[in-house]
């Protein structure tokens, strides 16, 4: 397995983007019996394939259901970078991965959803809203960042979730939510300022500073 992993890394490093032969090689390894090789192969697909390559995207999507959590995590990361932003199959698959049993996979799925167009997908926005309440802090932060990427849409779902998260127990989440609401301020200055100003009295100085920056 170590030799195969090293070979895949070399191919990913040396091949030009879109190299057909190199892509055939790495795609031929994505179903290897060894999970480390599958990880390396999926990662290599992301390096070699052209953005939007339908065949490559489909191969990577299959590994969101892999038996190994590390492979699923890499697949979630790669597909968000490889797919076109409006790929419905990718959005649907990543939304499902928000319910993965592994927190790293859930966080990777949330992060990748920030790279695709989910504003017109209320089901995905609601799923991200639920994920923003995940028991794992890294997952919550990733979900909040994904919602923040949709802030300029003016979505009421985004408004509601970011507003609620200003009262979260974790400073990072409150800061991210504040910056998200600040992005929405051009749509509703008074409303955003009113929500963010609540953090100026937060017990955490970092949160106070973030609120001040968000308010400008």
mmCIF file of C-alpha atoms in Angstrom:
data_model
loop_
_atom_site.group_PDB
_atom_site.id
_atom_site.type_symbol
_atom_site.label_atom_id
_atom_site.label_comp_id
_atom_site.label_asym_id
_atom_site.label_seq_id
_atom_site.Cartn_x
_atom_site.Cartn_y
_atom_site.Cartn_z
ATOM 1 C CA UNK A 1 0.000 0.000 0.000
ATOM 2 C CA UNK A 2 2.790 2.464 0.803
ATOM 3 C CA UNK A 3 4.306 2.048 -2.639
ATOM 4 C CA UNK A 4 0.943 2.565 -4.348
ATOM 5 C CA UNK A 5 0.247 5.634 -2.225
ATOM 6 C CA UNK A 6 3.640 7.092 -3.084
ATOM 7 C CA UNK A 7 3.090 6.398 -6.782
ATOM 8 C CA UNK A 8 -0.294 8.123 -6.702
ATOM 9 C CA UNK A 9 1.231 11.113 -4.969
ATOM 10 C CA UNK A 10 3.896 11.325 -7.651
ATOM 11 C CA UNK A 11 1.327 11.137 -10.440
ATOM 12 C CA UNK A 12 -0.731 13.900 -8.832
ATOM 13 C CA UNK A 13 2.377 16.050 -8.453
ATOM 14 C CA UNK A 14 3.825 15.558 -11.918
ATOM 15 C CA UNK A 15 0.783 15.240 -14.168
ATOM 16 C CA UNK A 16 -0.629 18.254 -15.947
ATOM 17 C CA UNK A 17 -4.259 19.081 -15.106
ATOM 18 C CA UNK A 18 -6.514 17.109 -17.408
ATOM 19 C CA UNK A 19 -3.829 14.571 -18.358
ATOM 20 C CA UNK A 20 -6.002 11.746 -19.684
ATOM 21 C CA UNK A 21 -3.508 8.954 -19.075
ATOM 22 C CA UNK A 22 -2.731 10.110 -15.547
ATOM 23 C CA UNK A 23 -6.431 10.401 -14.771
ATOM 24 C CA UNK A 24 -7.003 6.841 -15.990
ATOM 25 C CA UNK A 25 -4.272 5.638 -13.642
ATOM 26 C CA UNK A 26 -5.629 7.348 -10.536
ATOM 27 C CA UNK A 27 -9.246 6.457 -11.315
ATOM 28 C CA UNK A 28 -8.150 2.848 -11.611
ATOM 29 C CA UNK A 29 -7.037 2.946 -7.985
ATOM 30 C CA UNK A 30 -10.068 4.522 -6.313
ATOM 31 C CA UNK A 31 -11.536 1.088 -5.539
ATOM 32 C CA UNK A 32 -8.334 -0.396 -4.126
ATOM 33 C CA UNK A 33 -8.828 -2.807 -1.218
ATOM 34 C CA UNK A 34 -6.598 -0.651 0.995
ATOM 35 C CA UNK A 35 -8.219 2.456 2.482
ATOM 36 C CA UNK A 36 -4.978 4.464 2.420
ATOM 37 C CA UNK A 37 -4.624 3.824 -1.295
ATOM 38 C CA UNK A 38 -8.243 4.831 -1.867
ATOM 39 C CA UNK A 39 -7.591 8.054 0.042
ATOM 40 C CA UNK A 40 -4.524 8.802 -2.054
ATOM 41 C CA UNK A 41 -6.366 7.955 -5.273
ATOM 42 C CA UNK A 42 -9.376 10.155 -4.512
ATOM 43 C CA UNK A 43 -7.071 13.018 -3.559
ATOM 44 C CA UNK A 44 -5.102 12.498 -6.777
ATOM 45 C CA UNK A 45 -8.299 12.655 -8.831
ATOM 46 C CA UNK A 46 -8.874 16.107 -7.409
ATOM 47 C CA UNK A 47 -5.383 17.156 -8.477
ATOM 48 C CA UNK A 48 -5.426 15.680 -11.982
ATOM 49 C CA UNK A 49 -9.002 16.052 -13.246
ATOM 50 C CA UNK A 50 -10.302 19.232 -14.825
ATOM 51 C CA UNK A 51 -12.885 21.118 -12.786
ATOM 52 C CA UNK A 52 -16.340 19.857 -13.699
ATOM 53 C CA UNK A 53 -15.119 16.549 -15.155
ATOM 54 C CA UNK A 54 -18.379 14.600 -14.861
ATOM 55 C CA UNK A 55 -16.775 11.160 -14.845
ATOM 56 C CA UNK A 56 -14.267 12.122 -12.174
ATOM 57 C CA UNK A 57 -16.926 13.806 -10.047
ATOM 58 C CA UNK A 58 -19.120 10.703 -10.195
ATOM 59 C CA UNK A 59 -16.233 8.468 -9.121
ATOM 60 C CA UNK A 60 -15.447 10.706 -6.163
ATOM 61 C CA UNK A 61 -19.125 10.952 -5.181
ATOM 62 C CA UNK A 62 -19.273 7.175 -4.809
ATOM 63 C CA UNK A 63 -16.719 7.404 -2.017
ATOM 64 C CA UNK A 64 -18.950 9.566 0.136
ATOM 65 C CA UNK A 65 -20.398 6.155 1.028
ATOM 66 C CA UNK A 66 -17.025 4.435 1.522
ATOM 67 C CA UNK A 67 -16.667 2.101 4.505
ATOM 68 C CA UNK A 68 -13.667 4.104 5.745
ATOM 69 C CA UNK A 69 -14.274 7.513 7.323
ATOM 70 C CA UNK A 70 -10.957 8.948 6.095
ATOM 71 C CA UNK A 71 -11.856 8.111 2.509
ATOM 72 C CA UNK A 72 -15.292 9.681 2.957
ATOM 73 C CA UNK A 73 -13.681 12.800 4.378
ATOM 74 C CA UNK A 74 -11.259 13.171 1.473
ATOM 75 C CA UNK A 75 -14.086 12.550 -0.996
ATOM 76 C CA UNK A 76 -16.167 15.293 0.628
ATOM 77 C CA UNK A 77 -13.241 17.711 0.403
ATOM 78 C CA UNK A 78 -12.334 16.858 -3.183
ATOM 79 C CA UNK A 79 -15.817 16.881 -4.670
ATOM 80 C CA UNK A 80 -16.469 20.403 -3.412
ATOM 81 C CA UNK A 81 -13.376 21.631 -5.239
ATOM 82 C CA UNK A 82 -13.827 19.518 -8.355
ATOM 83 C CA UNK A 83 -17.519 19.940 -9.164
ATOM 84 C CA UNK A 84 -19.177 22.915 -10.801
ATOM 85 C CA UNK A 85 -21.082 25.033 -8.243
ATOM 86 C CA UNK A 86 -24.506 24.195 -9.683
ATOM 87 C CA UNK A 87 -24.082 20.397 -9.781
ATOM 88 C CA UNK A 88 -27.330 19.142 -8.234
ATOM 89 C CA UNK A 89 -26.020 15.627 -7.639
ATOM 90 C CA UNK A 90 -23.083 16.980 -5.672
ATOM 91 C CA UNK A 91 -25.245 19.328 -3.604
ATOM 92 C CA UNK A 92 -27.620 16.480 -2.776
ATOM 93 C CA UNK A 93 -24.817 14.060 -1.872
ATOM 94 C CA UNK A 94 -22.997 16.580 0.318
ATOM 95 C CA UNK A 95 -26.256 17.458 2.055
ATOM 96 C CA UNK A 96 -26.693 13.789 2.927
ATOM 97 C CA UNK A 97 -23.108 13.659 4.206
ATOM 98 C CA UNK A 98 -23.987 16.284 6.812
ATOM 99 C CA UNK A 99 -25.516 13.330 8.668
ATOM 100 C CA UNK A 100 -22.403 11.129 8.460
ATOM 101 C CA UNK A 101 -21.431 9.341 11.669
ATOM 102 C CA UNK A 102 -17.929 10.850 11.568
ATOM 103 C CA UNK A 103 -17.534 14.524 12.566
ATOM 104 C CA UNK A 104 -14.618 15.107 10.184
ATOM 105 C CA UNK A 105 -16.804 13.995 7.284
ATOM 106 C CA UNK A 106 -19.649 16.241 8.420
ATOM 107 C CA UNK A 107 -17.270 19.195 8.685
ATOM 108 C CA UNK A 108 -15.769 18.492 5.249
ATOM 109 C CA UNK A 109 -19.239 18.245 3.704
ATOM 110 C CA UNK A 110 -20.282 21.552 5.256
ATOM 111 C CA UNK A 111 -17.097 23.221 4.023
ATOM 112 C CA UNK A 112 -17.615 21.917 0.497
ATOM 113 C CA UNK A 113 -21.205 23.158 0.501
ATOM 114 C CA UNK A 114 -19.806 26.668 0.867
ATOM 115 C CA UNK A 115 -18.220 26.182 -2.581
ATOM 116 C CA UNK A 116 -21.468 25.339 -4.376
ATOM 117 C CA UNK A 117 -24.718 27.203 -4.996
ATOM 118 C CA UNK A 118 -27.086 26.273 -2.170
ATOM 119 C CA UNK A 119 -28.972 29.564 -1.834
ATOM 120 C CA UNK A 120 -31.885 28.255 -3.883
ATOM 121 C CA UNK A 121 -31.868 24.951 -2.014
ATOM 122 C CA UNK A 122 -33.916 25.460 1.172
ATOM 123 C CA UNK A 123 -33.477 21.792 2.075
ATOM 124 C CA UNK A 124 -29.702 22.232 2.133
ATOM 125 C CA UNK A 125 -29.925 25.516 4.039
ATOM 126 C CA UNK A 126 -32.106 23.841 6.654
ATOM 127 C CA UNK A 127 -29.695 20.897 6.833
ATOM 128 C CA UNK A 128 -26.817 23.319 7.400
ATOM 129 C CA UNK A 129 -28.901 25.049 10.061
ATOM 130 C CA UNK A 130 -29.294 21.726 11.860
ATOM 131 C CA UNK A 131 -25.590 20.998 11.426
ATOM 132 C CA UNK A 132 -24.785 24.358 13.010
ATOM 133 C CA UNK A 133 -26.097 22.799 16.232
ATOM 134 C CA UNK A 134 -23.883 19.710 15.910
ATOM 135 C CA UNK A 135 -22.303 18.321 19.079
ATOM 136 C CA UNK A 136 -18.842 18.750 17.526
ATOM 137 C CA UNK A 137 -17.496 22.313 17.501
ATOM 138 C CA UNK A 138 -15.495 21.916 14.272
ATOM 139 C CA UNK A 139 -18.660 20.781 12.505
ATOM 140 C CA UNK A 140 -20.631 23.717 13.863
ATOM 141 C CA UNK A 141 -17.966 26.185 12.738
ATOM 142 C CA UNK A 142 -17.884 24.679 9.227
ATOM 143 C CA UNK A 143 -21.678 24.829 8.974
ATOM 144 C CA UNK A 144 -21.791 28.449 10.137
ATOM 145 C CA UNK A 145 -19.122 29.399 7.599
ATOM 146 C CA UNK A 146 -21.131 27.681 4.865
ATOM 147 C CA UNK A 147 -24.232 29.609 5.893
ATOM 148 C CA UNK A 148 -22.199 32.811 5.996
ATOM 149 C CA UNK A 149 -21.172 32.207 2.383
ATOM 150 C CA UNK A 150 -24.888 32.496 1.557
ATOM 151 C CA UNK A 151 -25.357 35.657 3.622
ATOM 152 C CA UNK A 152 -25.732 38.083 0.748
ATOM 153 C CA UNK A 153 -28.753 36.170 -0.503
ATOM 154 C CA UNK A 154 -30.877 37.673 2.253
ATOM 155 C CA UNK A 155 -32.359 34.251 3.004
ATOM 156 C CA UNK A 156 -34.595 34.281 6.072
ATOM 157 C CA UNK A 157 -33.240 30.849 6.987
ATOM 158 C CA UNK A 158 -29.715 32.249 7.048
ATOM 159 C CA UNK A 159 -30.850 35.304 9.010
ATOM 160 C CA UNK A 160 -32.571 33.161 11.606
ATOM 161 C CA UNK A 161 -29.728 30.703 12.101
ATOM 162 C CA UNK A 162 -26.960 33.295 12.272
ATOM 163 C CA UNK A 163 -29.011 35.332 14.721
ATOM 164 C CA UNK A 164 -29.481 32.322 16.987
ATOM 165 C CA UNK A 165 -25.782 31.474 16.829
ATOM 166 C CA UNK A 166 -24.824 34.841 18.262
ATOM 167 C CA UNK A 167 -25.789 33.266 21.580
ATOM 168 C CA UNK A 168 -23.691 30.120 21.076
ATOM 169 C CA UNK A 169 -21.380 29.024 23.883
ATOM 170 C CA UNK A 170 -18.308 29.078 21.630
ATOM 171 C CA UNK A 171 -16.491 32.282 20.708
ATOM 172 C CA UNK A 172 -15.454 31.126 17.221
ATOM 173 C CA UNK A 173 -19.043 30.460 16.260
ATOM 174 C CA UNK A 174 -20.280 33.796 17.589
ATOM 175 C CA UNK A 175 -17.533 35.617 15.681
ATOM 176 C CA UNK A 176 -18.305 33.813 12.435
ATOM 177 C CA UNK A 177 -22.031 34.438 12.830
ATOM 178 C CA UNK A 178 -21.374 38.137 13.451
ATOM 179 C CA UNK A 179 -19.339 38.435 10.256
ATOM 180 C CA UNK A 180 -22.095 36.626 8.374
ATOM 181 C CA UNK A 181 -24.708 39.068 9.603
ATOM 182 C CA UNK A 182 -22.387 41.933 8.697
ATOM 183 C CA UNK A 183 -22.415 40.689 5.105
ATOM 184 C CA UNK A 184 -26.191 40.893 5.205
ATOM 185 C CA UNK A 185 -26.105 44.450 6.542
ATOM 186 C CA UNK A 186 -26.364 45.976 3.073
ATOM 187 C CA UNK A 187 -29.747 44.285 2.819
ATOM 188 C CA UNK A 188 -30.996 45.352 6.237
ATOM 189 C CA UNK A 189 -28.587 47.664 8.071
ATOM 190 C CA UNK A 190 -30.685 48.284 11.168
ATOM 191 C CA UNK A 191 -31.583 44.664 11.710
ATOM 192 C CA UNK A 192 -28.009 43.421 11.301
ATOM 193 C CA UNK A 193 -26.520 46.151 13.479
ATOM 194 C CA UNK A 194 -29.030 45.441 16.211
ATOM 195 C CA UNK A 195 -28.153 41.755 16.291
ATOM 196 C CA UNK A 196 -24.393 42.234 16.136
ATOM 197 C CA UNK A 197 -24.310 44.990 18.755
ATOM 198 C CA UNK A 198 -25.443 42.452 21.353
ATOM 199 C CA UNK A 199 -21.954 40.958 21.193
ATOM 200 C CA UNK A 200 -20.262 44.184 22.252
ATOM 201 C CA UNK A 201 -21.066 43.176 25.829
ATOM 202 C CA UNK A 202 -19.892 39.581 25.439
ATOM 203 C CA UNK A 203 -17.626 38.197 28.160
ATOM 204 C CA UNK A 204 -15.052 37.196 25.522
ATOM 205 C CA UNK A 205 -12.863 40.079 24.328
ATOM 206 C CA UNK A 206 -12.284 38.353 21.008
ATOM 207 C CA UNK A 207 -16.024 38.277 20.401
ATOM 208 C CA UNK A 208 -16.284 41.949 21.380
ATOM 209 C CA UNK A 209 -13.537 42.788 18.876
ATOM 210 C CA UNK A 210 -15.209 40.723 16.150
ATOM 211 C CA UNK A 211 -18.496 42.516 16.771
ATOM 212 C CA UNK A 212 -16.751 45.878 16.582
ATOM 213 C CA UNK A 213 -15.098 44.929 13.288
ATOM 214 C CA UNK A 214 -18.379 43.660 11.889
ATOM 215 C CA UNK A 215 -20.113 46.898 12.792
ATOM 216 C CA UNK A 216 -17.312 48.853 11.134
#
